[in-house]
Amino acid sequence: MRRVFFGLCAVVAIAMAHSVAAQSVRTEQITVHSQALEGNLEGNSPDRSVTVYLPPDYDKDSQKRYPVLYALHGYSINSVIWSKEIKTPQTIEGAYAAGIPGLIIVLPSAQTLHNGSMYSNSVTTGDWETFIAADLVAYIDSHYRTLAQRESRGLAGHSMGGYGTVRIGMKHPEVFSVLYAMSPCCLSARGAPSPEEGLALEAVKTPEEAKSLGFFVRATLAVSSAWSPNPNNPPFYIDLPTKDGVAQPDVIARWAANAPISMVHQYIPNMRRYAAIAFDVGDRDGLKTDTKALSDTLTAYHIANTFELYDGDHVSGVADRFQNHVLPFFAKHLSFAPVKQ
């Protein structure tokens, strides 16, 4: 009986300890102004909502500094919905309970008029590359106790965020040192929609009408805003991939120029600078072929990277992956101390 009693006491003590640890992960909802996003033709606000998670001991040692992980969400959502998909802060607390050291984790919102920035640079949507790699990083470094060095910064993302991770990672190895792309979308050249979908897109004249479009059709508006902007073509300031339902090769070529599987060859020296690169994707996710192809391309250039195909579809495993794979990966490869220059 005494053994049972003390056993129950131990269980209660562990539960209470976990509860205390959970409460000590501080969540801050902040707004970051981005000069890079000012004046975009879509009218996307340059004041962006950002969720910041501070590690359990952040308030205990005023001298301690931390690495930072920037985690990018997918299309059609924002940072708040993204946090629910990856079940933060609970998954962060779970990773800490498993023994990883403390990180500052940053989730910026990149939702736009057409539901996604593609983390690209466009006069129509704004310069989202610079927002992430410069404005956001500068803000976090100036407002939190970070290790303000590339060796202590990581970039991750899922779906559109995985695309953003690869795109921004290719261009900014001076900012980040570790990359992890989860089920990245849009890696290969995107083709034109069907004639029927093209005509439906061409008929849309207002943002309210755009909201009635299906998921993938509306995503074409987001892609057009990011990759085929046209400042002289109101009301959306884009070039669509069809005209009268017929594919427009010049627009499709502009889209293809933004496909990482094609882009990566010109950024090989940059990719060699990363301390670690990882990809994962579910075995029932249609994006698995392109993800493996990009991993294989890096391998062909003798750039070390890991690729993992797991049991799941596009969204079924993201919370588990974030807690048990993504966070430990960054804990292993980021620097937790100042690096001598």
mmCIF file of C-alpha atoms in Angstrom:
data_model
loop_
_atom_site.group_PDB
_atom_site.id
_atom_site.type_symbol
_atom_site.label_atom_id
_atom_site.label_comp_id
_atom_site.label_asym_id
_atom_site.label_seq_id
_atom_site.Cartn_x
_atom_site.Cartn_y
_atom_site.Cartn_z
ATOM 1 C CA MET A 1 0.000 0.000 0.000
ATOM 2 C CA ARG A 2 2.831 2.357 0.918
ATOM 3 C CA ARG A 3 4.532 1.497 -2.384
ATOM 4 C CA VAL A 4 1.382 2.439 -4.289
ATOM 5 C CA PHE A 5 1.059 5.660 -2.278
ATOM 6 C CA PHE A 6 4.642 6.730 -2.960
ATOM 7 C CA GLY A 7 4.270 5.694 -6.591
ATOM 8 C CA LEU A 8 1.244 7.942 -6.936
ATOM 9 C CA CYS A 9 3.132 10.743 -5.218
ATOM 10 C CA ALA A 10 5.947 10.375 -7.749
ATOM 11 C CA VAL A 11 3.486 10.562 -10.653
ATOM 12 C CA VAL A 12 1.854 13.661 -9.171
ATOM 13 C CA ALA A 13 5.273 15.259 -8.602
ATOM 14 C CA ILE A 14 6.295 14.636 -12.210
ATOM 15 C CA ALA A 15 2.987 16.047 -13.467
ATOM 16 C CA MET A 16 3.401 19.127 -11.269
ATOM 17 C CA ALA A 17 6.977 19.618 -12.416
ATOM 18 C CA HIS A 18 5.872 19.407 -16.040
ATOM 19 C CA SER A 19 3.058 21.874 -15.318
ATOM 20 C CA VAL A 20 5.498 24.350 -13.782
ATOM 21 C CA ALA A 21 7.838 23.949 -16.740
ATOM 22 C CA ALA A 22 4.932 24.454 -19.136
ATOM 23 C CA GLN A 23 3.915 27.678 -17.422
ATOM 24 C CA SER A 24 7.473 29.004 -17.617
ATOM 25 C CA VAL A 25 7.519 29.018 -21.432
ATOM 26 C CA ARG A 26 6.534 32.614 -22.074
ATOM 27 C CA THR A 27 4.544 33.446 -25.208
ATOM 28 C CA GLU A 28 4.613 37.001 -26.552
ATOM 29 C CA GLN A 29 2.428 38.312 -29.352
ATOM 30 C CA ILE A 30 4.174 41.309 -30.914
ATOM 31 C CA THR A 31 3.957 43.499 -34.016
ATOM 32 C CA VAL A 32 7.010 44.097 -36.186
ATOM 33 C CA HIS A 33 7.091 46.944 -38.703
ATOM 34 C CA SER A 34 8.880 46.161 -41.953
ATOM 35 C CA GLN A 35 10.279 48.818 -44.237
ATOM 36 C CA ALA A 36 10.633 46.142 -46.909
ATOM 37 C CA LEU A 37 6.851 45.717 -47.038
ATOM 38 C CA GLU A 38 5.989 49.403 -47.206
ATOM 39 C CA GLY A 39 4.221 50.598 -50.360
ATOM 40 C CA ASN A 40 3.296 47.192 -51.781
ATOM 41 C CA LEU A 41 0.541 47.459 -54.376
ATOM 42 C CA GLU A 42 -1.708 44.869 -52.719
ATOM 43 C CA GLY A 43 -1.984 46.953 -49.589
ATOM 44 C CA ASN A 44 -0.599 44.250 -47.315
ATOM 45 C CA SER A 45 0.190 45.821 -43.954
ATOM 46 C CA PRO A 46 3.893 46.369 -43.209
ATOM 47 C CA ASP A 47 3.013 45.843 -39.534
ATOM 48 C CA ARG A 48 3.203 42.088 -39.102
ATOM 49 C CA SER A 49 1.930 39.941 -36.261
ATOM 50 C CA VAL A 50 4.670 37.736 -34.802
ATOM 51 C CA THR A 51 4.518 35.071 -32.083
ATOM 52 C CA VAL A 52 7.630 34.684 -29.915
ATOM 53 C CA TYR A 53 8.292 31.794 -27.522
ATOM 54 C CA LEU A 54 10.888 32.395 -24.813
ATOM 55 C CA PRO A 55 12.603 29.429 -23.095
ATOM 56 C CA PRO A 56 11.844 28.480 -19.472
ATOM 57 C CA ASP A 57 14.948 30.097 -17.994
ATOM 58 C CA TYR A 58 14.772 33.321 -20.032
ATOM 59 C CA ASP A 59 13.706 35.456 -17.054
ATOM 60 C CA LYS A 60 16.042 33.766 -14.567
ATOM 61 C CA ASP A 61 19.398 34.849 -16.012
ATOM 62 C CA SER A 62 19.543 38.369 -17.444
ATOM 63 C CA GLN A 63 22.964 37.726 -18.992
ATOM 64 C CA LYS A 64 22.182 34.557 -20.909
ATOM 65 C CA ARG A 65 21.715 34.748 -24.676
ATOM 66 C CA TYR A 66 19.975 32.250 -26.936
ATOM 67 C CA PRO A 67 19.926 30.938 -30.504
ATOM 68 C CA VAL A 68 16.819 31.747 -32.531
ATOM 69 C CA LEU A 69 14.669 29.552 -34.743
ATOM 70 C CA TYR A 70 12.444 31.307 -37.284
ATOM 71 C CA ALA A 71 9.553 29.013 -38.315
ATOM 72 C CA LEU A 72 7.461 29.892 -41.394
ATOM 73 C CA HIS A 73 3.815 28.899 -41.898
ATOM 74 C CA GLY A 74 2.091 27.588 -44.999
ATOM 75 C CA TYR A 75 -0.399 28.994 -47.488
ATOM 76 C CA SER A 76 -3.880 30.161 -46.400
ATOM 77 C CA ILE A 77 -3.011 30.521 -42.698
ATOM 78 C CA ASN A 78 -1.194 32.908 -40.364
ATOM 79 C CA SER A 79 1.139 32.534 -37.405
ATOM 80 C CA VAL A 80 -1.730 31.998 -34.933
ATOM 81 C CA ILE A 81 -3.250 29.149 -36.956
ATOM 82 C CA TRP A 82 0.254 27.773 -37.573
ATOM 83 C CA SER A 83 0.825 27.639 -33.813
ATOM 84 C CA LYS A 84 -2.323 25.532 -33.482
ATOM 85 C CA GLU A 85 -1.189 23.167 -36.247
ATOM 86 C CA ILE A 86 2.167 22.545 -34.583
ATOM 87 C CA LYS A 87 0.538 22.715 -31.122
ATOM 88 C CA THR A 88 2.827 25.313 -29.616
ATOM 89 C CA PRO A 89 3.767 26.012 -26.897
ATOM 90 C CA GLN A 90 2.968 22.424 -25.810
ATOM 91 C CA THR A 91 5.296 20.841 -28.379
ATOM 92 C CA ILE A 92 8.066 23.260 -27.412
ATOM 93 C CA GLU A 93 7.593 22.291 -23.778
ATOM 94 C CA GLY A 94 7.650 18.631 -24.785
ATOM 95 C CA ALA A 95 10.986 19.139 -26.542
ATOM 96 C CA TYR A 96 12.393 20.877 -23.464
ATOM 97 C CA ALA A 97 11.104 18.043 -21.251
ATOM 98 C CA ALA A 98 13.026 15.647 -23.509
ATOM 99 C CA GLY A 99 16.204 17.575 -22.825
ATOM 100 C CA ILE A 100 16.873 20.069 -25.615
ATOM 101 C CA PRO A 101 18.427 23.381 -24.518
ATOM 102 C CA GLY A 102 16.449 26.619 -24.673
ATOM 103 C CA LEU A 103 15.818 28.460 -27.925
ATOM 104 C CA ILE A 104 13.933 31.603 -28.828
ATOM 105 C CA ILE A 105 11.329 30.500 -31.388
ATOM 106 C CA VAL A 106 9.737 33.061 -33.731
ATOM 107 C CA LEU A 107 6.599 32.556 -35.850
ATOM 108 C CA PRO A 108 5.929 35.501 -38.227
ATOM 109 C CA SER A 109 2.648 35.975 -40.095
ATOM 110 C CA ALA A 110 2.936 36.148 -43.891
ATOM 111 C CA GLN A 111 -0.761 36.068 -44.836
ATOM 112 C CA THR A 112 -1.549 38.472 -47.685
ATOM 113 C CA LEU A 113 -4.525 39.667 -49.731
ATOM 114 C CA HIS A 114 -4.589 36.333 -51.558
ATOM 115 C CA ASN A 115 -3.626 34.284 -48.481
ATOM 116 C CA GLY A 116 0.110 33.830 -48.955
ATOM 117 C CA SER A 117 3.277 35.787 -49.743
ATOM 118 C CA MET A 118 5.315 32.848 -51.076
ATOM 119 C CA TYR A 119 8.066 34.536 -49.033
ATOM 120 C CA SER A 120 9.153 36.194 -52.264
ATOM 121 C CA ASN A 121 10.072 39.693 -53.430
ATOM 122 C CA SER A 122 7.400 41.468 -55.483
ATOM 123 C CA VAL A 123 6.247 45.065 -55.893
ATOM 124 C CA THR A 124 2.723 43.689 -55.678
ATOM 125 C CA THR A 125 2.955 41.714 -52.426
ATOM 126 C CA GLY A 126 6.052 43.353 -50.939
ATOM 127 C CA ASP A 127 9.600 42.183 -50.284
ATOM 128 C CA TRP A 128 9.009 39.244 -47.953
ATOM 129 C CA GLU A 129 12.539 37.920 -48.348
ATOM 130 C CA THR A 130 13.946 41.079 -46.785
ATOM 131 C CA PHE A 131 11.227 41.144 -44.132
ATOM 132 C CA ILE A 132 12.258 37.697 -42.893
ATOM 133 C CA ALA A 133 16.028 37.847 -43.412
ATOM 134 C CA ALA A 134 16.617 41.479 -42.397
ATOM 135 C CA ASP A 135 13.771 43.401 -40.764
ATOM 136 C CA LEU A 136 12.467 40.587 -38.569
ATOM 137 C CA VAL A 137 15.917 39.333 -37.587
ATOM 138 C CA ALA A 138 17.039 42.869 -36.734
ATOM 139 C CA TYR A 139 13.956 43.418 -34.579
ATOM 140 C CA ILE A 140 14.344 40.157 -32.664
ATOM 141 C CA ASP A 141 18.068 40.776 -32.132
ATOM 142 C CA SER A 142 17.395 44.280 -30.793
ATOM 143 C CA HIS A 143 14.485 43.365 -28.502
ATOM 144 C CA TYR A 144 15.517 39.966 -27.101
ATOM 145 C CA ARG A 145 18.692 38.440 -25.709
ATOM 146 C CA THR A 146 19.773 36.595 -28.816
ATOM 147 C CA LEU A 147 23.104 35.274 -29.989
ATOM 148 C CA ALA A 148 23.197 37.703 -32.913
ATOM 149 C CA GLN A 149 25.281 35.592 -35.280
ATOM 150 C CA ARG A 150 24.446 33.378 -38.233
ATOM 151 C CA GLU A 151 25.774 30.305 -36.428
ATOM 152 C CA SER A 152 22.939 30.713 -33.907
ATOM 153 C CA ARG A 153 20.078 31.340 -36.341
ATOM 154 C CA GLY A 154 17.949 28.644 -37.941
ATOM 155 C CA LEU A 155 15.157 28.775 -40.517
ATOM 156 C CA ALA A 156 12.366 26.210 -40.854
ATOM 157 C CA GLY A 157 8.923 26.057 -42.429
ATOM 158 C CA HIS A 158 6.099 23.854 -43.645
ATOM 159 C CA SER A 159 4.566 23.741 -47.150
ATOM 160 C CA MET A 160 4.721 27.352 -48.425
ATOM 161 C CA GLY A 161 6.930 27.955 -45.393
ATOM 162 C CA GLY A 162 9.147 25.086 -46.530
ATOM 163 C CA TYR A 163 9.415 26.796 -49.909
ATOM 164 C CA GLY A 164 10.289 30.038 -48.114
ATOM 165 C CA THR A 165 12.929 28.231 -46.074
ATOM 166 C CA VAL A 166 14.628 26.942 -49.219
ATOM 167 C CA ARG A 167 14.255 30.203 -51.159
ATOM 168 C CA ILE A 168 15.463 32.518 -48.404
ATOM 169 C CA GLY A 169 18.066 29.992 -47.310
ATOM 170 C CA MET A 170 19.601 29.884 -50.781
ATOM 171 C CA LYS A 171 19.963 33.661 -50.818
ATOM 172 C CA HIS A 172 20.926 34.437 -47.229
ATOM 173 C CA PRO A 173 23.588 32.124 -45.794
ATOM 174 C CA GLU A 174 25.071 35.216 -44.143
ATOM 175 C CA VAL A 175 21.979 35.326 -41.882
ATOM 176 C CA PHE A 176 21.154 31.643 -41.206
ATOM 177 C CA SER A 177 23.299 28.549 -40.662
ATOM 178 C CA VAL A 178 20.775 25.681 -40.375
ATOM 179 C CA LEU A 179 17.734 24.884 -42.567
ATOM 180 C CA TYR A 180 14.825 22.453 -42.178
ATOM 181 C CA ALA A 181 12.109 22.294 -44.880
ATOM 182 C CA MET A 182 8.957 20.374 -43.916
ATOM 183 C CA SER A 183 6.902 19.161 -46.898
ATOM 184 C CA PRO A 184 8.004 22.130 -49.022
ATOM 185 C CA CYS A 185 5.671 23.134 -51.832
ATOM 186 C CA CYS A 186 6.372 24.727 -55.182
ATOM 187 C CA LEU A 187 9.881 23.326 -55.676
ATOM 188 C CA SER A 188 9.434 22.502 -59.361
ATOM 189 C CA ALA A 189 8.181 24.712 -62.175
ATOM 190 C CA ARG A 190 4.450 25.379 -61.895
ATOM 191 C CA GLY A 191 2.312 24.989 -65.012
ATOM 192 C CA ALA A 192 -0.727 26.938 -66.181
ATOM 193 C CA PRO A 193 -4.158 26.128 -64.747
ATOM 194 C CA SER A 194 -6.790 24.459 -66.882
ATOM 195 C CA PRO A 195 -8.650 26.660 -69.391
ATOM 196 C CA GLU A 196 -11.715 26.549 -67.126
ATOM 197 C CA GLU A 197 -9.743 27.636 -64.071
ATOM 198 C CA GLY A 198 -7.962 30.287 -66.111
ATOM 199 C CA LEU A 199 -11.256 31.792 -67.243
ATOM 200 C CA ALA A 200 -12.541 31.753 -63.663
ATOM 201 C CA LEU A 201 -9.452 33.651 -62.523
ATOM 202 C CA GLU A 202 -9.724 36.160 -65.350
ATOM 203 C CA ALA A 203 -13.323 36.910 -64.355
ATOM 204 C CA VAL A 204 -12.373 37.932 -60.794
ATOM 205 C CA LYS A 205 -12.289 41.702 -60.325
ATOM 206 C CA THR A 206 -12.446 42.264 -56.560
ATOM 207 C CA PRO A 207 -10.882 40.741 -53.432
ATOM 208 C CA GLU A 208 -14.350 39.667 -52.292
ATOM 209 C CA GLU A 209 -14.860 37.698 -55.506
ATOM 210 C CA ALA A 210 -11.442 36.100 -55.024
ATOM 211 C CA LYS A 211 -12.518 34.719 -51.645
ATOM 212 C CA SER A 212 -15.115 32.531 -53.373
ATOM 213 C CA LEU A 213 -12.468 30.708 -55.417
ATOM 214 C CA GLY A 214 -11.347 27.199 -54.499
ATOM 215 C CA PHE A 215 -8.121 26.669 -52.541
ATOM 216 C CA PHE A 216 -5.818 25.885 -55.473
ATOM 217 C CA VAL A 217 -7.395 28.392 -57.840
ATOM 218 C CA ARG A 218 -7.027 31.187 -55.317
ATOM 219 C CA ALA A 219 -3.472 30.079 -54.684
ATOM 220 C CA THR A 220 -2.810 30.907 -58.338
ATOM 221 C CA LEU A 221 -3.600 34.534 -57.522
ATOM 222 C CA ALA A 222 -1.042 34.412 -54.702
ATOM 223 C CA VAL A 223 1.552 32.873 -57.004
ATOM 224 C CA SER A 224 0.848 35.490 -59.673
ATOM 225 C CA SER A 225 1.189 38.298 -57.124
ATOM 226 C CA ALA A 226 4.547 36.920 -55.989
ATOM 227 C CA TRP A 227 6.110 35.747 -59.247
ATOM 228 C CA SER A 228 4.408 37.661 -62.087
ATOM 229 C CA PRO A 229 3.686 41.128 -60.687
ATOM 230 C CA ASN A 230 2.673 43.934 -63.040
ATOM 231 C CA PRO A 231 2.466 47.440 -61.549
ATOM 232 C CA ASN A 232 0.568 48.635 -64.637
ATOM 233 C CA ASN A 233 -2.234 46.083 -64.506
ATOM 234 C CA PRO A 234 -4.865 46.942 -61.879
ATOM 235 C CA PRO A 235 -6.881 45.940 -59.939
ATOM 236 C CA PHE A 236 -4.602 43.114 -58.712
ATOM 237 C CA TYR A 237 -1.354 44.291 -60.349
ATOM 238 C CA ILE A 238 -0.486 40.868 -61.697
ATOM 239 C CA ASP A 239 -0.067 38.986 -64.939
ATOM 240 C CA LEU A 240 -2.183 35.849 -64.925
ATOM 241 C CA PRO A 241 -0.904 32.622 -66.503
ATOM 242 C CA THR A 242 -3.781 32.553 -69.015
ATOM 243 C CA LYS A 243 -5.505 34.963 -71.367
ATOM 244 C CA ASP A 244 -8.951 33.940 -72.589
ATOM 245 C CA GLY A 245 -8.162 30.583 -71.006
ATOM 246 C CA VAL A 246 -5.004 30.114 -73.098
ATOM 247 C CA ALA A 247 -1.661 29.598 -71.324
ATOM 248 C CA GLN A 248 0.796 32.515 -71.537
ATOM 249 C CA PRO A 249 4.342 31.138 -71.957
ATOM 250 C CA ASP A 250 6.056 34.339 -70.795
ATOM 251 C CA VAL A 251 4.221 34.250 -67.461
ATOM 252 C CA ILE A 252 4.872 30.532 -66.994
ATOM 253 C CA ALA A 253 8.571 31.223 -67.648
ATOM 254 C CA ARG A 254 8.599 33.867 -64.907
ATOM 255 C CA TRP A 255 7.075 31.328 -62.528
ATOM 256 C CA ALA A 256 9.638 28.702 -63.515
ATOM 257 C CA ALA A 257 12.400 31.160 -62.630
ATOM 258 C CA ASN A 258 11.168 30.964 -59.023
ATOM 259 C CA ALA A 259 11.317 27.153 -58.752
ATOM 260 C CA PRO A 260 14.049 26.090 -56.268
ATOM 261 C CA ILE A 261 14.862 22.872 -58.146
ATOM 262 C CA SER A 262 15.959 25.117 -61.014
ATOM 263 C CA MET A 263 17.277 28.000 -58.890
ATOM 264 C CA VAL A 264 19.483 25.946 -56.592
ATOM 265 C CA HIS A 265 22.232 25.353 -59.167
ATOM 266 C CA GLN A 266 23.213 29.044 -59.080
ATOM 267 C CA TYR A 267 23.294 29.077 -55.269
ATOM 268 C CA ILE A 268 25.497 26.046 -54.628
ATOM 269 C CA PRO A 269 28.302 28.111 -53.021
ATOM 270 C CA ASN A 270 25.734 29.556 -50.623
ATOM 271 C CA MET A 271 24.284 26.156 -49.755
ATOM 272 C CA ARG A 272 27.762 24.839 -48.945
ATOM 273 C CA ARG A 273 27.927 27.358 -46.087
ATOM 274 C CA TYR A 274 25.170 25.690 -44.065
ATOM 275 C CA ALA A 275 26.094 23.641 -41.040
ATOM 276 C CA ALA A 276 23.092 21.361 -41.586
ATOM 277 C CA ILE A 277 20.146 21.012 -43.995
ATOM 278 C CA ALA A 278 17.146 18.704 -43.581
ATOM 279 C CA PHE A 279 14.008 17.790 -45.503
ATOM 280 C CA ASP A 280 11.047 15.699 -44.463
ATOM 281 C CA VAL A 281 7.736 14.804 -46.100
ATOM 282 C CA GLY A 282 4.919 12.310 -45.588
ATOM 283 C CA ASP A 283 4.821 9.176 -47.713
ATOM 284 C CA ARG A 284 1.221 10.050 -48.720
ATOM 285 C CA ASP A 285 2.107 13.631 -49.658
ATOM 286 C CA GLY A 286 2.252 14.466 -53.360
ATOM 287 C CA LEU A 287 5.189 16.775 -52.634
ATOM 288 C CA LYS A 288 7.494 13.871 -51.777
ATOM 289 C CA THR A 289 8.902 13.518 -55.313
ATOM 290 C CA ASP A 290 10.053 17.138 -55.603
ATOM 291 C CA THR A 291 11.384 17.167 -52.043
ATOM 292 C CA LYS A 292 13.508 14.090 -52.731
ATOM 293 C CA ALA A 293 14.668 15.600 -56.026
ATOM 294 C CA LEU A 294 15.964 18.732 -54.312
ATOM 295 C CA SER A 295 17.714 16.660 -51.662
ATOM 296 C CA ASP A 296 19.287 14.527 -54.391
ATOM 297 C CA THR A 297 20.483 17.640 -56.236
ATOM 298 C CA LEU A 298 22.295 18.875 -53.146
ATOM 299 C CA THR A 299 23.778 15.426 -52.628
ATOM 300 C CA ALA A 300 25.015 15.391 -56.216
ATOM 301 C CA TYR A 301 26.949 18.570 -55.414
ATOM 302 C CA HIS A 302 28.358 16.864 -52.289
ATOM 303 C CA ILE A 303 26.349 19.111 -49.974
ATOM 304 C CA ALA A 304 25.427 17.130 -46.877
ATOM 305 C CA ASN A 305 21.704 17.006 -46.124
ATOM 306 C CA THR A 306 19.167 14.607 -44.665
ATOM 307 C CA PHE A 307 15.899 13.489 -46.249
ATOM 308 C CA GLU A 308 13.238 11.604 -44.303
ATOM 309 C CA LEU A 309 10.053 10.059 -45.655
ATOM 310 C CA TYR A 310 7.679 9.390 -42.774
ATOM 311 C CA ASP A 311 4.264 7.780 -42.382
ATOM 312 C CA GLY A 312 1.794 10.593 -43.027
ATOM 313 C CA ASP A 313 0.125 12.999 -45.417
ATOM 314 C CA HIS A 314 0.716 16.724 -45.895
ATOM 315 C CA VAL A 315 -0.445 17.869 -42.459
ATOM 316 C CA SER A 316 -0.968 14.779 -40.294
ATOM 317 C CA GLY A 317 2.459 14.740 -38.684
ATOM 318 C CA VAL A 318 3.513 18.380 -38.389
ATOM 319 C CA ALA A 319 3.152 18.709 -34.593
ATOM 320 C CA ASP A 320 5.061 15.491 -33.924
ATOM 321 C CA ARG A 321 7.716 16.413 -36.472
ATOM 322 C CA PHE A 322 8.126 19.869 -34.955
ATOM 323 C CA GLN A 323 8.565 18.568 -31.406
ATOM 324 C CA ASN A 324 10.527 15.386 -31.972
ATOM 325 C CA HIS A 325 12.521 16.116 -35.118
ATOM 326 C CA VAL A 326 12.698 19.817 -36.022
ATOM 327 C CA LEU A 327 13.494 21.246 -32.591
ATOM 328 C CA PRO A 328 16.085 18.556 -31.713
ATOM 329 C CA PHE A 329 17.718 19.101 -35.117
ATOM 330 C CA PHE A 330 18.258 22.797 -34.420
ATOM 331 C CA ALA A 331 19.310 22.079 -30.849
ATOM 332 C CA LYS A 332 22.009 19.801 -32.253
ATOM 333 C CA HIS A 333 23.311 22.067 -35.000
ATOM 334 C CA LEU A 334 22.905 25.680 -33.828
ATOM 335 C CA SER A 335 25.614 27.321 -31.732
ATOM 336 C CA PHE A 336 24.610 28.028 -28.118
ATOM 337 C CA ALA A 337 27.691 30.171 -27.453
ATOM 338 C CA PRO A 338 29.337 33.182 -29.098
ATOM 339 C CA VAL A 339 31.488 32.211 -32.051
ATOM 340 C CA LYS A 340 34.919 33.811 -32.294
ATOM 341 C CA GLN A 341 35.322 35.691 -35.547
#
